[in-house]
PDB file of C-alpha atoms in Angstrom:
ATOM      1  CA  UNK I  15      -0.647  27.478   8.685  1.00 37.00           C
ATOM      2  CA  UNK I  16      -0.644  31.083   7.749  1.00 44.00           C
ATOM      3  CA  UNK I  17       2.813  31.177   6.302  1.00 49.00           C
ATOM      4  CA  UNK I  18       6.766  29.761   6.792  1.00 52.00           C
ATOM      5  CA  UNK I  19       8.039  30.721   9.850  1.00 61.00           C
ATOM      6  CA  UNK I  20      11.773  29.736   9.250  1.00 66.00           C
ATOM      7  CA  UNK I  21      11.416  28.391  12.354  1.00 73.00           C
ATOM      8  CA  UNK I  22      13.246  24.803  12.245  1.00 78.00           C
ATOM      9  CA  UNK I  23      11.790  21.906  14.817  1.00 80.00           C
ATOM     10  CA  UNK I  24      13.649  18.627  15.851  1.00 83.00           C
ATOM     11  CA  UNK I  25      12.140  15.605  16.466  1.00 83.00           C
ATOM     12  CA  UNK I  26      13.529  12.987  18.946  1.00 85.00           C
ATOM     13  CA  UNK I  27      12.810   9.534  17.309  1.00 87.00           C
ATOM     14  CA  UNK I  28      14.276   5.898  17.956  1.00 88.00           C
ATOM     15  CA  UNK I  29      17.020   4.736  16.738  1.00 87.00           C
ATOM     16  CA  UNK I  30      18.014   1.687  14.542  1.00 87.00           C
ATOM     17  CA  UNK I  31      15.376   2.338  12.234  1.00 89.00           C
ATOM     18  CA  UNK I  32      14.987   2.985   8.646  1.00 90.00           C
ATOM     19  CA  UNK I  33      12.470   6.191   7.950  1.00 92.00           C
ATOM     20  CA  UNK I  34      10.870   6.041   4.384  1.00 94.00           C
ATOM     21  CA  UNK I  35       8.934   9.264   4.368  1.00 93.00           C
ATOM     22  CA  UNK I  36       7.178  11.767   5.849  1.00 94.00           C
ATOM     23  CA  UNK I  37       4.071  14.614   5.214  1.00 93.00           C
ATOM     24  CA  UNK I  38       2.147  17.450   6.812  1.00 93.00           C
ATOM     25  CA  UNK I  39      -1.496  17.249   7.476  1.00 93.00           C
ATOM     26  CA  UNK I  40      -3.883  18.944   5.642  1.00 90.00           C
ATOM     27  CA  UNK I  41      -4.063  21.742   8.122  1.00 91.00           C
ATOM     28  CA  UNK I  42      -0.437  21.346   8.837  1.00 90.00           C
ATOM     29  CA  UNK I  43      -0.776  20.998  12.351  1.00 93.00           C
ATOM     30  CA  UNK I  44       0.597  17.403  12.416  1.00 95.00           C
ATOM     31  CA  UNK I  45       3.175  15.401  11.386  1.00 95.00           C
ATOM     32  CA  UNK I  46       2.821  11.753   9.867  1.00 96.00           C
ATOM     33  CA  UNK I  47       6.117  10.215   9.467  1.00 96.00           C
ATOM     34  CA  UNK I  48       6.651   6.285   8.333  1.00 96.00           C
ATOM     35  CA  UNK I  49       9.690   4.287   9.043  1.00 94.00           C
ATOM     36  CA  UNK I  50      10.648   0.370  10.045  1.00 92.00           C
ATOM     37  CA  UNK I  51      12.566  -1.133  12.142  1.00 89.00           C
ATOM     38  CA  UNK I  52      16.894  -1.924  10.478  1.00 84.00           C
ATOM     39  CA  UNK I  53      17.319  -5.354   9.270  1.00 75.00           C
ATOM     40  CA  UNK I  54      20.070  -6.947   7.572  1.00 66.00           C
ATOM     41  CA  UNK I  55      18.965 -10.148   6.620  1.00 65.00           C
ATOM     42  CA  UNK I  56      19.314 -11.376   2.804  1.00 62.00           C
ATOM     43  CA  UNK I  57      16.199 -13.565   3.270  1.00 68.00           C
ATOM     44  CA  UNK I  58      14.169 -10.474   4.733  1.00 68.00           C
ATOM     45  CA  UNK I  59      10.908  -9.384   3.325  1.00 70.00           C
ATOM     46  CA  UNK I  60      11.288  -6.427   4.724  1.00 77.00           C
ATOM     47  CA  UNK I  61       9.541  -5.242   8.487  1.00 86.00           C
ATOM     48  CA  UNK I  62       6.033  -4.172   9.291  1.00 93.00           C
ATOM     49  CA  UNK I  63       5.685  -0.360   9.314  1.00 95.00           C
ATOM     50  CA  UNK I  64       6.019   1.972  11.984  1.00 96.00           C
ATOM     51  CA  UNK I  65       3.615   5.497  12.044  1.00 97.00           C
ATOM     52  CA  UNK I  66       4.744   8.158  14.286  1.00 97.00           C
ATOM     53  CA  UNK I  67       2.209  11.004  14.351  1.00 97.00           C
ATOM     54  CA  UNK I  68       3.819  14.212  15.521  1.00 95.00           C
ATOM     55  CA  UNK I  69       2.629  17.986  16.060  1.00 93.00           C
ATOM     56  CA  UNK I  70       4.691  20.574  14.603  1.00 87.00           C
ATOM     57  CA  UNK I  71       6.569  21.499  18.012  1.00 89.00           C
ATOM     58  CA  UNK I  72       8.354  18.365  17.991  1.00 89.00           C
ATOM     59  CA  UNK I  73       6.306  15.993  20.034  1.00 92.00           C
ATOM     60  CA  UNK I  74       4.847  12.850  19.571  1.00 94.00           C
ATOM     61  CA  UNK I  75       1.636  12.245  20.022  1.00 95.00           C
ATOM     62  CA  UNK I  76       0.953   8.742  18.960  1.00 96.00           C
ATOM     63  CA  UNK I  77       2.774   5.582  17.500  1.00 96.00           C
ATOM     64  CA  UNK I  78       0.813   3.370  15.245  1.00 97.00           C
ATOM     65  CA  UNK I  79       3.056  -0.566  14.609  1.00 96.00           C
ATOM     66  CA  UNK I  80       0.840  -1.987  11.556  1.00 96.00           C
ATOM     67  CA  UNK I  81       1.125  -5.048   9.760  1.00 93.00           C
ATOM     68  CA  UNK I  82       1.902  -3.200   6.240  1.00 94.00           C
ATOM     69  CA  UNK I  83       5.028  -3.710   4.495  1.00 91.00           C
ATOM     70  CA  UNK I  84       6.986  -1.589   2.231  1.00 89.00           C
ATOM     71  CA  UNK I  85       8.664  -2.303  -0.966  1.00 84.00           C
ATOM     72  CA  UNK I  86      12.517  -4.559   0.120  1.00 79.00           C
ATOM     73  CA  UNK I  87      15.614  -4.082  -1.901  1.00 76.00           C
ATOM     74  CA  UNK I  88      17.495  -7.106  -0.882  1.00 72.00           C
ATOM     75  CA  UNK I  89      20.412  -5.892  -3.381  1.00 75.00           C
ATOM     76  CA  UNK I  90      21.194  -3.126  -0.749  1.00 75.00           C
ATOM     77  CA  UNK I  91      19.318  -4.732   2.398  1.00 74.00           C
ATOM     78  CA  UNK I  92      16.774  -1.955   3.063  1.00 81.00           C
ATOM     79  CA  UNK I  93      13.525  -0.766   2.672  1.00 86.00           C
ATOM     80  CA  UNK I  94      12.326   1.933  -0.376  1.00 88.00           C
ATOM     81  CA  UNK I  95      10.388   4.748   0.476  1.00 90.00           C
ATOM     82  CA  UNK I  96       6.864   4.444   1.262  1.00 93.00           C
ATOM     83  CA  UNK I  97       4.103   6.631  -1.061  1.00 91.00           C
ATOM     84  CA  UNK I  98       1.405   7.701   0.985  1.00 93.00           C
ATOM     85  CA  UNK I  99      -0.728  10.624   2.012  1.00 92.00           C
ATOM     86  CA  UNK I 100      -3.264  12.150   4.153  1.00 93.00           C
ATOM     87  CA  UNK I 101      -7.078  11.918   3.560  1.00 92.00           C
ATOM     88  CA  UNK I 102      -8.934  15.512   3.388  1.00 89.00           C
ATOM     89  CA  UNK I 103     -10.057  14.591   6.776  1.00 90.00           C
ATOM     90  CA  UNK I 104      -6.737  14.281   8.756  1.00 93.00           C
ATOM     91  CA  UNK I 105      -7.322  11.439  10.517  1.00 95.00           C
ATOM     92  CA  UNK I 106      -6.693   8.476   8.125  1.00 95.00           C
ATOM     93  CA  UNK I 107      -3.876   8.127   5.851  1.00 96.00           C
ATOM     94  CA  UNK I 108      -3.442   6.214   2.241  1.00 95.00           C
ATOM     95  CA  UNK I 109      -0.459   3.923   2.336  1.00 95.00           C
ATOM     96  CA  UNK I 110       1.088   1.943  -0.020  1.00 92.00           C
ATOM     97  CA  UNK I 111       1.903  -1.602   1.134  1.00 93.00           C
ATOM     98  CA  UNK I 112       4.012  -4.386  -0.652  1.00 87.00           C
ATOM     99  CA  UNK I 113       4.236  -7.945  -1.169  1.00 80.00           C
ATOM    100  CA  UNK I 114       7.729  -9.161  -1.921  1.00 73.00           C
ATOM    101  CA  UNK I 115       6.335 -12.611  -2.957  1.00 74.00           C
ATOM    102  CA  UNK I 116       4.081 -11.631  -5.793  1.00 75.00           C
ATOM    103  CA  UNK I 117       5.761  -8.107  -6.509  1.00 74.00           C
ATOM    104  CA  UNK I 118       2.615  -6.699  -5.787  1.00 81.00           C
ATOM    105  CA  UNK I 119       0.877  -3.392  -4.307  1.00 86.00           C
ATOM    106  CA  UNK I 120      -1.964  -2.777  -1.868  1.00 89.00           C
ATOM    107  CA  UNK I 121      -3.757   0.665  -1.162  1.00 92.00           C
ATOM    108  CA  UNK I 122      -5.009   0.512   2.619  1.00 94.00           C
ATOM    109  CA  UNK I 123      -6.838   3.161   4.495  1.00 95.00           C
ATOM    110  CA  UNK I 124      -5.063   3.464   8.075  1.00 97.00           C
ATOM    111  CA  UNK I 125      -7.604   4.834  10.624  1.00 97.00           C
ATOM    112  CA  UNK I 126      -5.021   6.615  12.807  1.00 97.00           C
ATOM    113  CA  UNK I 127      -7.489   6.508  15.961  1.00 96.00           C
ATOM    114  CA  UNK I 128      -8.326   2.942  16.408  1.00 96.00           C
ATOM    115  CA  UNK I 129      -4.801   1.796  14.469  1.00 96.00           C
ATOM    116  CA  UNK I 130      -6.601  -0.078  11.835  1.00 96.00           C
ATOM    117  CA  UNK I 131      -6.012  -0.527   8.850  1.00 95.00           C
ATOM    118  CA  UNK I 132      -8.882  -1.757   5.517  1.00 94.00           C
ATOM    119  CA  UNK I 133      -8.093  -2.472   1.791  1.00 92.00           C
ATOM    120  CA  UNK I 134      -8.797   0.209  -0.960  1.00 92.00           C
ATOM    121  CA  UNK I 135      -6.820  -1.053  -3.920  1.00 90.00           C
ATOM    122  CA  UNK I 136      -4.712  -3.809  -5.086  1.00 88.00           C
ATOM    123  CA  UNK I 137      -2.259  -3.950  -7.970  1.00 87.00           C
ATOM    124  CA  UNK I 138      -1.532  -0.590  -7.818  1.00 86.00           C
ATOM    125  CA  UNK I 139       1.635   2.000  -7.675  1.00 85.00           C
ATOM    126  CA  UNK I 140       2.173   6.052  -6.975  1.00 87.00           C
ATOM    127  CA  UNK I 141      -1.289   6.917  -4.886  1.00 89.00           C
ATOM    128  CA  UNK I 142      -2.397  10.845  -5.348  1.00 91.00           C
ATOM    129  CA  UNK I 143      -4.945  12.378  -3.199  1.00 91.00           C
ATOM    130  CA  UNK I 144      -6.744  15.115  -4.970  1.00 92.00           C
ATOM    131  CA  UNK I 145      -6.658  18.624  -3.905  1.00 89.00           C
ATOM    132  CA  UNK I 146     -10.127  18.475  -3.324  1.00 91.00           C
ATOM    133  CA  UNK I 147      -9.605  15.193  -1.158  1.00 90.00           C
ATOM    134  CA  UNK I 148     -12.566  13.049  -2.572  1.00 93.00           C
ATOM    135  CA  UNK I 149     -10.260  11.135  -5.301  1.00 94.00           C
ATOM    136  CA  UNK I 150      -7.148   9.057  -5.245  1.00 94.00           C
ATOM    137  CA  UNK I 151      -5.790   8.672  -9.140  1.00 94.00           C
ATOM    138  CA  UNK I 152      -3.264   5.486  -9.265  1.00 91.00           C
ATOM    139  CA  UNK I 153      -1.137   3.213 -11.425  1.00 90.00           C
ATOM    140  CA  UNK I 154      -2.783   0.000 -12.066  1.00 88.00           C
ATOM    141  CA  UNK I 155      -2.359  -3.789 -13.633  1.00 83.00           C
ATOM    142  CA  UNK I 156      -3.386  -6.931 -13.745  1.00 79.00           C
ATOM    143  CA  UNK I 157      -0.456  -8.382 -14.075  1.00 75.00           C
ATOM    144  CA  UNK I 158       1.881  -7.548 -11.094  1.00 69.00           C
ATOM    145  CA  UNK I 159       5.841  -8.655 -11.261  1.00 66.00           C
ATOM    146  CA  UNK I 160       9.104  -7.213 -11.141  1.00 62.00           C
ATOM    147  CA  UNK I 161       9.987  -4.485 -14.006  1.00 63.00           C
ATOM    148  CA  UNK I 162       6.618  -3.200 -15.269  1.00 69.00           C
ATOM    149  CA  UNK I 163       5.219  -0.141 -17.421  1.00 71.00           C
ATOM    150  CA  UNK I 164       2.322   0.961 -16.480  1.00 76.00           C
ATOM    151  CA  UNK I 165      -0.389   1.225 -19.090  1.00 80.00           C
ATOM    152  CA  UNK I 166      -3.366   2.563 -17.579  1.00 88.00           C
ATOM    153  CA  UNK I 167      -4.084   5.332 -14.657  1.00 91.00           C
ATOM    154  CA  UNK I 168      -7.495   4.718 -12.526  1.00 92.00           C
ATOM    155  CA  UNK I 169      -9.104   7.091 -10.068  1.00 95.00           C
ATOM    156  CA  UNK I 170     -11.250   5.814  -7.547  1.00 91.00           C
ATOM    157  CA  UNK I 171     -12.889   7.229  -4.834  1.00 92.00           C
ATOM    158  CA  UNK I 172     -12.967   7.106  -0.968  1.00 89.00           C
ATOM    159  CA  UNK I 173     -14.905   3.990  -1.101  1.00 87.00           C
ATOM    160  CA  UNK I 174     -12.980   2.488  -3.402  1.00 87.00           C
ATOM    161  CA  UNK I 175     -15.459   3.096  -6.701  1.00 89.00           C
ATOM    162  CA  UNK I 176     -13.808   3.280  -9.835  1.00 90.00           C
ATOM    163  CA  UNK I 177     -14.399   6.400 -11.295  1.00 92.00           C
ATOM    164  CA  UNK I 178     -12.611   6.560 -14.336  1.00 92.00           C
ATOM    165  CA  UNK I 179      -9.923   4.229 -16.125  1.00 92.00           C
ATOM    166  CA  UNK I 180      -7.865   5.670 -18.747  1.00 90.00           C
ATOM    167  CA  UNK I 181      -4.728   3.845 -20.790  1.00 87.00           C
ATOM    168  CA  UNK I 182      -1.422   5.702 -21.165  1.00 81.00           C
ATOM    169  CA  UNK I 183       2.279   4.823 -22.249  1.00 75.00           C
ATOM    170  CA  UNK I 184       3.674   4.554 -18.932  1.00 74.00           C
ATOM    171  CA  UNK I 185       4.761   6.677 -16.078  1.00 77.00           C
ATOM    172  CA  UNK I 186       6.143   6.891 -12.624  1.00 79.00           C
ATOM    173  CA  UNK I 187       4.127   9.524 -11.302  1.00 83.00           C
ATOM    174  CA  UNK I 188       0.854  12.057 -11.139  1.00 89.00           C
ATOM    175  CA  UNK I 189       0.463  15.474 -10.451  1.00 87.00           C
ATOM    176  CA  UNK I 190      -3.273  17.018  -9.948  1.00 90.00           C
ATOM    177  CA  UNK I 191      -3.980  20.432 -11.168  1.00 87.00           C
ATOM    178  CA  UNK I 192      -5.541  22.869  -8.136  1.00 85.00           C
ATOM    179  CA  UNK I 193      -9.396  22.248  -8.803  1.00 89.00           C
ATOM    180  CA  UNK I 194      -8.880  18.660  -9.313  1.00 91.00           C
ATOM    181  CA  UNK I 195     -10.296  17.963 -12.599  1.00 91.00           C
ATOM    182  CA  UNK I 196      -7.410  17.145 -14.394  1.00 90.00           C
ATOM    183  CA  UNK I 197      -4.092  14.895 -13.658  1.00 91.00           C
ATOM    184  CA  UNK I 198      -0.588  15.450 -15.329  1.00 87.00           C
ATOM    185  CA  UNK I 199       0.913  11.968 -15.501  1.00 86.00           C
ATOM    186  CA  UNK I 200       5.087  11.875 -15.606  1.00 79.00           C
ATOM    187  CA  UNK I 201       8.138   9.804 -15.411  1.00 70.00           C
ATOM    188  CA  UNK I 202      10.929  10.132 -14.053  1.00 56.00           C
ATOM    189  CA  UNK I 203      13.533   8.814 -16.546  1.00 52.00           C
ATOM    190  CA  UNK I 204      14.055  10.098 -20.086  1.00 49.00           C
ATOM    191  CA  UNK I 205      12.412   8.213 -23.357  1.00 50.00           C
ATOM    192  CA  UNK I 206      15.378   9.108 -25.461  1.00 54.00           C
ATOM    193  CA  UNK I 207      15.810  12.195 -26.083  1.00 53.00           C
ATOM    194  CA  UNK I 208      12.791  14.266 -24.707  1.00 59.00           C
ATOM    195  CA  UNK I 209      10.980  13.774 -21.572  1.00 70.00           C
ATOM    196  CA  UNK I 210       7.334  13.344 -22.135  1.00 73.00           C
ATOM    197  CA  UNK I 211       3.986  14.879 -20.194  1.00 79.00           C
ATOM    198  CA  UNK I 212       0.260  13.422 -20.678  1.00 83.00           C
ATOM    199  CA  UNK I 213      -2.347  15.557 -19.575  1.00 85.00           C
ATOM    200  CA  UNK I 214      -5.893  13.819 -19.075  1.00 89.00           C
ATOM    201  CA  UNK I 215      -9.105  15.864 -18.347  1.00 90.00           C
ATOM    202  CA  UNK I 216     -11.374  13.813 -15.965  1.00 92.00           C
ATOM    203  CA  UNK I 217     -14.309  14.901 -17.078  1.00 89.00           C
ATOM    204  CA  UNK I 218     -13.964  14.723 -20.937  1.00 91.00           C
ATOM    205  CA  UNK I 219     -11.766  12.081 -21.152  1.00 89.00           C
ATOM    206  CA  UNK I 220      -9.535  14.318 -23.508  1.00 88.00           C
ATOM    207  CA  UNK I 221      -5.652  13.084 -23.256  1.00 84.00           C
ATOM    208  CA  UNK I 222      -3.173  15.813 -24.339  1.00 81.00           C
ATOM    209  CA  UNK I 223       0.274  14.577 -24.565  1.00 76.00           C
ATOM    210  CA  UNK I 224       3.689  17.304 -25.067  1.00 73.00           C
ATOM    211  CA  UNK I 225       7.790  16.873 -25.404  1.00 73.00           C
ATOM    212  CA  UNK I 226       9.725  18.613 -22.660  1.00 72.00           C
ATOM    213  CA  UNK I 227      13.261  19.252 -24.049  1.00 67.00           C
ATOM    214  CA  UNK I 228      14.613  18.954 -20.605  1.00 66.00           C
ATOM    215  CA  UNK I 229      14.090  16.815 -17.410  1.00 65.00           C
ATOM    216  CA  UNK I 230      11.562  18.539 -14.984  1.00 65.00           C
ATOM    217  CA  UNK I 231       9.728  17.219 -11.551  1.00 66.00           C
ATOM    218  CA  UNK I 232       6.460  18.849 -11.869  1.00 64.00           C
ATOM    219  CA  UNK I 233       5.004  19.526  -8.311  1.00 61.00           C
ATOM    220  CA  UNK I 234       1.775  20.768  -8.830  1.00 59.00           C
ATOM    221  CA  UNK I 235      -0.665  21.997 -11.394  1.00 65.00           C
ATOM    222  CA  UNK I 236      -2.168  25.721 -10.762  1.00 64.00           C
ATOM    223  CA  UNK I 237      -4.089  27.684 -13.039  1.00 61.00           C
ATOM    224  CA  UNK I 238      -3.334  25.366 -16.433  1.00 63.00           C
ATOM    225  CA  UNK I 239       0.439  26.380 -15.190  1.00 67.00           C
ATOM    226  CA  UNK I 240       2.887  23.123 -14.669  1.00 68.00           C
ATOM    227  CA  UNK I 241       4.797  24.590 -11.292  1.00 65.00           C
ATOM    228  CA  UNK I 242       8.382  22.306 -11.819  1.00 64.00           C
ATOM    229  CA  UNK I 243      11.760  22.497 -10.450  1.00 66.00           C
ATOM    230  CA  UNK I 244      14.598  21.045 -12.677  1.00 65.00           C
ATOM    231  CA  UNK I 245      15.244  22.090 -16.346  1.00 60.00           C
ATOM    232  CA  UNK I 246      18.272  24.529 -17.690  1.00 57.00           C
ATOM    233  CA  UNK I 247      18.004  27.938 -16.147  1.00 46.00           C
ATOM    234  CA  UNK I 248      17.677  30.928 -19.125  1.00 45.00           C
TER     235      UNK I 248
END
């Protein structure tokens, strides 16, 4: 897509259903969007996944029903969002899958033309795709259960090869930088006082770790440049 239009599209979707994310294509001429159906059931382990794949008038073009579940919160009786992306190629997507038993994570590859889906990862949390779309950088343990920290970071590639492994002091989330050689790894809660970044360059190994006086959401990395939104305005 050349540029932003302004133009604003509706889609017509079913109802009853929870949706628990959506994302543009690579080449932004589709639409992959991820819900389930509504249940309200205290003994639920949540319902199998729906994928709707859209084009960016406003029609869909396919519906994928899976066997993948996403994470339950049977406190509040619904689903949590779902992290996922789209592969470099556009026609599979990364998805995140849960198992409310063992409190436990699956990557799976979901071919979105024969509606199947194949294991990548397990024991894993907050996917990334590189920019470059031959490396997926994760959370990862051993030792799945309920409230964990997250020690160590792995990237893998498309095939599932471990790349590189690297141990941190937790974090919810990672941000690649533009040519996809380094990853910014974040949380999003404060450690007392100061909210704090760990840069790690895949290629040297070398970890660089910084204070950020106030709460940001970095959203991407561009030219050794951390692109945010939050913070106190100057």
């Amino acid at each position: 897509m050349q540029g932003w239009s302004g133009k604003l599209t509706e889609y017509e979707l079913p109802a009853k259903q929870n949706w628990l994310g959506a994302k543009p294509s690579p080449d932004g001429s589709k639409l992959a969007i991820l819900g389930c159906n509504q249940v309200h059931n205290t003994n639920s382990k949540g319902e199998p996944l729906i994928v709707y794949i859209a084009d960016i008038d406003g029609k869909i073009l396919k519906t994928i029903q899976t066997s993948l579940l996403s994470e339950y919160n049977s406190n509040v009786l619904a689903p949590m969002p779902v992290e996922f992306d789209w592969m470099a190629d556009g026609k599979n997507l990364i998805i995140e899958a849960w198992n409310q038993d063992t409190y436990s994570t699956t990557l799976q590859k979901l071919d979105i033309a024969n509606e199947m889906s194949s294991l990548l990862a397990v024991n894993t949390y907050s996917p990334s795709m590189s920019p470059d779309g031959k490396k997926i950088a994760m959370f990862y343990t051993d030792e799945p259960k309920k409230h964990i920290t997250y020690t160590e970071v792995q990237v893998f590639d498309l095939e599932s090869k471990v790349l590189s492994s690297f141990y941190i002091k937790g974090g919810d989330n990672i941000t690649w930088d533009d040519d996809s050689k380094n990853i910014l790894i974040w949380s999003d809660y404060r450690e007392g006082r100061d909210q704090v970044l760990t840069n790690i360059n895949l290629g040297t190994g070398k970890t660089t770790s910084f204070e950020v006086k106030d709460f940001i959401s970095p959203l991407y990395i561009r030219s050794e440049d951390i692109v945010y939104v939050g913070g106190t305005p100057k």
